[in-house]
Short mmCIF file of C-alpha atoms in Angstrom, two decimals:
data_model
loop_
_atom_site.label_atom_id
_atom_site.label_comp_id
_atom_site.label_asym_id
_atom_site.label_seq_id
_atom_site.Cartn_x
_atom_site.Cartn_y
_atom_site.Cartn_z
CA MET A 13 35.22 -87.42 2.56
CA PRO A 14 35.93 -87.06 -1.00
CA ARG A 15 35.66 -83.23 -2.13
CA LYS A 16 33.09 -82.16 -4.64
CA PRO A 17 34.54 -81.12 -7.92
CA PHE A 18 34.78 -77.15 -8.61
CA VAL A 19 33.14 -76.00 -11.35
CA PRO A 20 34.40 -72.52 -12.61
CA GLY A 21 31.33 -71.93 -15.14
CA ALA A 22 28.69 -72.87 -12.55
CA ALA A 23 30.29 -70.03 -10.36
CA LEU A 24 30.09 -67.46 -13.18
CA VAL A 25 26.39 -68.29 -13.72
CA VAL A 26 25.67 -67.52 -9.93
CA ALA A 27 27.64 -64.24 -10.05
CA ALA A 28 26.28 -63.13 -13.17
CA ALA A 29 22.21 -63.57 -11.40
CA LEU A 30 23.76 -61.65 -8.30
CA ALA A 31 24.60 -58.64 -10.53
CA ALA A 32 21.55 -58.78 -12.39
CA GLY A 33 19.50 -58.67 -8.96
CA LEU A 34 21.62 -55.68 -7.51
CA THR A 35 21.31 -53.88 -10.76
CA ALA A 36 17.48 -54.26 -10.57
CA CYS A 37 17.31 -52.64 -7.37
CA THR A 38 19.28 -50.18 -7.89
CA GLY A 39 17.49 -48.83 -10.88
CA GLY A 40 14.33 -49.09 -9.40
CA SER A 41 15.52 -46.84 -6.47
CA GLY A 42 16.50 -44.43 -9.05
CA SER A 43 13.28 -44.48 -10.73
CA ASP A 44 11.56 -43.87 -7.31
CA GLY A 45 14.17 -40.56 -6.44
CA GLU A 46 13.11 -38.92 -10.19
CA GLU A 47 9.26 -39.67 -9.56
CA GLY A 48 9.84 -37.77 -6.15
CA ASP A 49 11.78 -34.69 -7.99
CA ALA A 50 9.19 -34.13 -10.26
CA LYS A 51 6.44 -33.71 -7.55
CA SER A 52 8.43 -31.20 -5.71
CA GLY A 53 9.11 -28.73 -8.73
CA GLY A 54 10.91 -30.94 -11.37
CA THR A 55 10.40 -30.50 -15.19
CA SER A 56 6.52 -31.78 -15.35
CA THR A 57 5.84 -29.25 -12.57
CA SER A 58 7.70 -26.77 -13.34
CA SER A 59 5.84 -26.50 -17.21
CA GLN A 60 2.63 -25.91 -15.28
CA ALA A 61 3.76 -23.40 -12.34
CA ALA A 62 1.84 -20.44 -12.04
CA GLU A 63 2.75 -16.93 -13.80
CA PRO A 64 5.36 -14.79 -12.12
CA GLY A 65 4.09 -11.50 -11.04
CA ARG A 66 4.83 -8.50 -13.30
CA TYR A 67 7.18 -6.69 -10.92
CA GLN A 68 10.85 -8.43 -9.94
CA THR A 69 11.89 -5.03 -8.76
CA LEU A 70 10.64 -2.02 -6.89
CA PRO A 71 11.25 1.92 -7.08
CA GLU A 72 12.70 4.30 -4.87
CA ALA A 73 9.91 5.62 -2.84
CA CYS A 74 10.67 8.92 -1.86
CA GLY A 75 11.20 9.67 -5.40
CA LEU A 76 8.07 8.62 -6.80
CA PRO A 77 5.60 11.65 -5.82
CA ALA A 78 6.08 14.96 -7.75
CA ARG A 79 7.25 17.71 -5.98
CA SER A 80 4.08 19.72 -6.58
CA SER A 81 1.85 16.85 -5.27
CA LEU A 82 3.87 17.02 -2.00
CA ARG A 83 3.57 20.87 -1.55
CA GLY A 84 -0.08 20.47 -2.07
CA MET A 85 -0.70 17.46 0.73
CA LEU A 86 1.56 19.37 3.05
CA PRO A 87 0.92 22.73 2.97
CA GLY A 88 2.11 25.45 5.76
CA ASP A 89 0.03 28.39 7.41
CA GLY A 90 1.63 31.12 5.06
CA GLN A 91 5.19 30.53 6.33
CA GLN A 92 7.99 30.86 3.83
CA LEU A 93 10.67 27.78 3.68
CA SER A 94 14.45 28.21 2.91
CA ARG A 95 15.81 25.71 0.48
CA ASP A 96 17.32 23.74 3.04
CA GLU A 97 13.61 23.44 4.93
CA ALA A 98 12.08 22.70 1.56
CA LYS A 99 14.65 19.88 1.10
CA LYS A 100 14.25 18.17 4.00
CA ILE A 101 10.44 18.15 4.03
CA TYR A 102 9.96 17.60 0.43
CA ASP A 103 12.60 14.80 -0.09
CA GLY A 104 11.31 12.68 2.87
CA GLN A 105 12.65 10.18 5.15
CA PRO A 106 13.27 6.36 3.85
CA ASP A 107 12.17 3.56 5.76
CA ILE A 108 14.60 1.17 6.99
CA THR A 109 14.33 -2.26 4.96
CA TYR A 110 16.67 -5.13 4.83
CA ASP A 111 15.59 -5.89 0.78
CA THR A 112 14.74 -3.12 -1.10
CA ASP A 113 13.56 -5.51 -3.90
CA ARG A 114 11.07 -6.84 -1.64
CA ARG A 115 9.49 -3.83 0.28
CA VAL A 116 10.53 0.11 0.64
CA GLY A 117 9.00 3.27 2.15
CA CYS A 118 9.18 6.73 2.79
CA ARG A 119 7.66 9.48 5.06
CA TRP A 120 7.08 12.98 5.01
CA THR A 121 6.27 15.70 7.89
CA ARG A 122 5.46 19.17 7.66
CA GLU A 123 4.83 21.13 11.08
CA THR A 124 2.84 24.49 11.42
CA THR A 125 1.47 26.46 14.40
CA ALA A 126 -1.96 25.25 13.65
CA GLY A 127 -1.02 21.51 13.47
CA THR A 128 0.73 18.63 11.51
CA ARG A 129 0.30 16.72 8.44
CA HIS A 130 1.91 13.26 7.83
CA LEU A 131 2.23 11.25 4.49
CA SER A 132 3.30 7.74 4.34
CA LEU A 133 4.14 5.68 1.64
CA ASP A 134 4.74 1.67 1.75
CA ILE A 135 5.28 -0.53 -1.05
CA GLN A 136 5.39 -4.01 -0.85
CA ARG A 137 6.15 -6.72 -3.79
CA VAL A 138 4.84 -10.40 -3.21
CA VAL A 139 6.40 -13.29 -4.41
CA SER A 140 4.83 -16.51 -4.25
CA TYR A 141 6.83 -19.38 -2.91
CA ASN A 142 4.30 -22.24 -3.93
CA ALA A 143 4.33 -23.26 -7.74
CA ALA A 144 0.59 -23.74 -7.69
CA VAL A 145 0.09 -20.09 -6.54
CA SER A 146 0.64 -16.77 -8.76
CA ASP A 147 2.32 -13.90 -7.35
CA ASP A 148 -0.71 -12.13 -8.21
CA SER A 149 -2.99 -14.27 -6.22
CA LYS A 150 -0.71 -14.09 -2.93
CA ALA A 151 -0.66 -10.51 -3.15
CA GLN A 152 -4.41 -10.62 -3.68
CA GLY A 153 -4.70 -12.59 -0.45
CA ILE A 154 -3.05 -10.18 1.48
CA TYR A 155 -4.96 -7.33 -0.15
CA ASP A 156 -8.00 -8.94 1.14
CA THR A 157 -6.88 -9.54 4.65
CA LYS A 158 -6.17 -5.52 4.60
CA ALA A 159 -9.36 -4.90 3.31
CA ALA A 160 -11.23 -7.02 5.82
CA ASP A 161 -9.34 -5.92 9.14
CA ALA A 162 -10.00 -2.26 7.63
CA LYS A 163 -14.08 -3.78 7.70
CA ILE A 164 -14.54 -2.53 4.30
CA PRO A 165 -17.65 -3.22 2.57
CA SER A 166 -16.84 -6.16 -0.51
CA GLY A 167 -17.33 -5.14 -4.24
CA GLY A 168 -18.81 -2.29 -6.08
CA ASN A 169 -19.32 0.10 -3.23
CA SER A 170 -17.20 2.60 -4.56
CA SER A 171 -18.41 6.17 -4.33
CA PRO A 172 -19.00 7.74 -7.66
CA SER A 173 -16.68 10.89 -6.88
CA PRO A 174 -13.13 10.23 -9.40
CA VAL A 175 -9.39 8.88 -7.99
CA ALA A 176 -7.20 11.17 -9.52
CA PRO A 177 -8.25 13.95 -11.88
CA SER A 178 -8.23 17.42 -9.52
CA PRO A 179 -10.74 19.69 -11.30
CA SER A 180 -13.44 16.88 -10.62
CA ALA A 181 -12.13 16.33 -7.19
CA THR A 182 -12.72 19.91 -6.65
CA LYS A 183 -16.29 19.66 -8.13
CA ASP A 184 -17.15 16.68 -5.83
CA THR A 185 -15.30 18.59 -2.76
CA SER A 186 -17.77 21.22 -3.27
CA LYS A 187 -20.62 18.74 -3.19
CA GLY A 188 -19.47 16.78 -0.11
CA LYS A 189 -18.96 19.95 1.93
CA ALA A 190 -22.81 20.93 0.69
CA GLY A 191 -23.86 17.78 2.12
CA ASP A 192 -21.84 17.19 5.18
CA LYS A 193 -23.36 18.55 8.46
CA GLY A 194 -21.86 21.80 10.18
CA LYS A 195 -19.80 22.57 7.14
CA GLY A 196 -21.30 25.85 5.92
CA ALA A 197 -18.11 28.17 6.63
CA GLY A 198 -15.92 26.19 4.73
CA THR A 199 -18.05 25.81 1.74
CA GLY A 200 -16.02 28.27 -0.83
CA THR A 201 -12.64 27.04 -0.15
CA THR A 202 -11.38 24.69 -2.92
CA ASN A 203 -8.03 22.04 -3.38
CA SER A 204 -7.25 24.17 -6.35
CA SER A 205 -6.72 27.59 -4.69
CA THR A 206 -5.10 25.67 -1.24
CA ASP A 207 -2.63 24.05 -3.61
CA GLU A 208 -1.90 27.50 -5.21
CA LYS A 209 -1.77 29.56 -2.39
CA GLY A 210 0.22 27.23 -0.10
CA LYS A 211 -2.18 28.73 2.85
CA ALA A 212 -4.04 25.73 3.69
CA PRO A 213 -3.68 25.24 7.51
CA SER A 214 -3.07 22.04 9.16
CA GLY A 215 -5.78 22.04 11.72
CA SER A 216 -6.47 25.65 12.02
CA PRO A 217 -9.64 26.90 13.11
CA SER A 218 -10.46 28.39 9.70
CA GLY A 219 -10.49 27.12 6.39
CA SER A 220 -10.44 23.08 5.91
CA SER A 221 -11.23 22.30 9.76
CA THR A 222 -15.03 21.71 10.78
CA PRO A 223 -16.54 22.66 14.59
CA ALA A 224 -17.27 19.00 16.29
CA THR A 225 -19.55 18.45 18.74
CA ASP A 226 -17.23 15.60 20.55
CA PRO A 227 -15.06 13.49 18.35
CA SER A 228 -14.57 10.78 21.06
CA THR A 229 -18.39 10.04 20.64
CA ASP A 230 -18.89 10.32 16.94
CA PRO A 231 -16.13 8.60 15.50
CA SER A 232 -17.50 9.18 11.96
CA ALA A 233 -18.29 12.61 12.44
CA GLY A 234 -17.99 14.43 9.06
CA LEU A 235 -18.30 11.47 6.78
CA SER A 236 -20.83 11.27 4.22
CA ASP A 237 -22.13 7.89 2.06
CA SER A 238 -19.44 9.51 -0.73
CA THR A 239 -16.62 9.66 2.03
CA ALA A 240 -17.10 6.90 4.46
CA PRO A 241 -14.78 3.69 3.96
CA ARG A 242 -15.27 2.06 0.82
CA ALA A 243 -13.94 -0.09 -1.94
CA LEU A 244 -12.52 2.21 -4.79
CA ASP A 245 -13.49 0.61 -8.63
CA ASP A 246 -10.60 2.54 -10.49
CA LEU A 247 -7.51 2.22 -9.14
CA GLY A 248 -5.28 -0.36 -9.76
CA ASP A 249 -6.57 -4.22 -9.54
CA ALA A 250 -8.15 -3.42 -6.61
CA ALA A 251 -8.41 -0.75 -4.05
CA PHE A 252 -10.26 0.79 -0.95
CA LEU A 253 -10.18 3.60 1.10
CA ASN A 254 -10.38 4.16 4.82
CA ASP A 255 -10.86 7.14 7.00
CA LYS A 256 -10.55 7.54 10.56
CA LEU A 257 -11.02 9.91 13.37
CA VAL A 258 -8.87 9.64 16.53
CA THR A 259 -8.61 11.60 19.62
CA ALA A 260 -5.93 11.83 21.86
CA ASP A 261 -4.38 14.08 24.80
CA SER A 262 -2.44 16.33 22.39
CA GLY A 263 -5.61 16.89 19.85
CA VAL A 264 -7.60 15.26 17.41
CA HIS A 265 -6.39 13.74 14.08
CA ARG A 266 -8.03 12.17 10.86
CA ASP A 267 -5.98 9.51 8.90
CA VAL A 268 -6.89 8.32 5.59
CA THR A 269 -5.52 5.45 4.07
CA VAL A 270 -5.44 4.20 0.32
CA VAL A 271 -4.40 0.64 -0.28
CA PHE A 272 -4.14 -0.55 -3.86
CA ARG A 273 -2.87 -3.65 -5.56
CA THR A 274 -1.43 -3.33 -8.99
CA SER A 275 -0.19 -7.13 -10.01
CA ASN A 276 2.00 -8.46 -7.30
CA VAL A 277 2.40 -5.26 -5.77
CA ILE A 278 1.17 -3.53 -2.82
CA VAL A 279 0.79 -0.25 -2.08
CA THR A 280 -0.47 1.33 1.09
CA LEU A 281 -0.66 5.53 1.44
CA THR A 282 -1.42 7.06 4.79
CA TYR A 283 -2.36 10.92 4.96
CA ASP A 284 -3.10 12.46 8.24
CA GLN A 285 -3.73 15.75 9.70
CA TRP A 286 -3.30 16.71 13.21
CA SER A 287 -5.60 19.66 15.26
CA THR A 288 -4.34 20.83 18.67
CA ASP A 289 -8.04 22.17 18.97
CA LYS A 290 -10.23 19.25 19.63
CA THR A 291 -13.56 21.30 18.82
CA MET A 292 -11.91 21.60 15.01
CA LEU A 293 -11.91 18.59 13.10
CA PRO A 294 -9.64 17.76 10.25
CA GLU A 295 -11.90 17.80 6.92
CA SER A 296 -12.60 14.51 5.54
CA GLN A 297 -13.29 15.55 1.73
CA GLU A 298 -9.95 17.51 1.32
CA LEU A 299 -7.99 14.78 2.61
CA GLN A 300 -9.55 12.00 0.65
CA ASP A 301 -9.17 13.96 -2.54
CA LYS A 302 -5.38 14.54 -1.96
CA ALA A 303 -4.88 11.12 -1.07
CA ARG A 304 -6.83 9.50 -3.98
CA SER A 305 -5.19 11.97 -6.38
CA LEU A 306 -1.47 10.74 -4.86
CA ALA A 307 -2.55 7.07 -5.20
CA GLY A 308 -3.74 7.73 -8.84
CA GLU A 309 -0.19 9.30 -9.96
CA LEU A 310 1.76 6.38 -8.15
CA SER A 311 -0.48 4.03 -9.81
CA GLU A 312 0.53 5.41 -13.16
CA SER A 313 4.31 5.87 -12.34
CA LEU A 314 4.20 1.81 -11.21
CA SER A 315 2.82 1.02 -14.50
CA GLU A 316 5.03 2.94 -16.59
#
């Protein structure tokens, strides 16, 4: 059988057609890939990303409270401290964290013969890894969960008492004591005199403690409308205060917690007083006033 003649030009045409087809397929694939990258955080998405939070780092927690504030919150029963003892108490014990740009904390404790006071500070910087959710919104969600867990009434339920100024706090303290049941004996004691003398007892039978009937059957003993758990209007972007009375085999203690959010940072301050005498309740108003005053101080420090 005779062979068909070989035509070089025809081969070239076929080769060119195949190359064009391959190029078209490759180009289409590249286009799809670029579209996928854009949806997962490309240029078009980043231009619409939510604003980052104000805070990119965190301060050293133990150095935030003023030494004078710590003295007022951790009073003794008249005992004199040596320089080393004072340093150990007021320098605080830092929490162990693995990323100090995301979370820091510190704890202070002062024990006396009458009882013990504890102060703890936790500061969390929230980062949202969702481009559609800002750091602030993510932090607000975490704050809302904390408020819900504490069963804080939502919105506009803060008391008229001030957050930070100590003169006003002293005035409100006297009002709170007058309104609370069974507190007549402690009405004449103010926070300012307590801080100056440094002799406020920690759960002692006199001064800031209040006789109780039975704390185990009355967990809200000593609380009035102005001292009950509530939202706070004048602290950070959102804030609440919680107050719990807890009984234990070793005694009774009252825990006051203030939580506030400022931008993408959430601060949790816990202040408690233990009493070995279960018939004497740690007084709520004094603890709340001091906790709120320190929270206001911390909010100002973070805003600088």
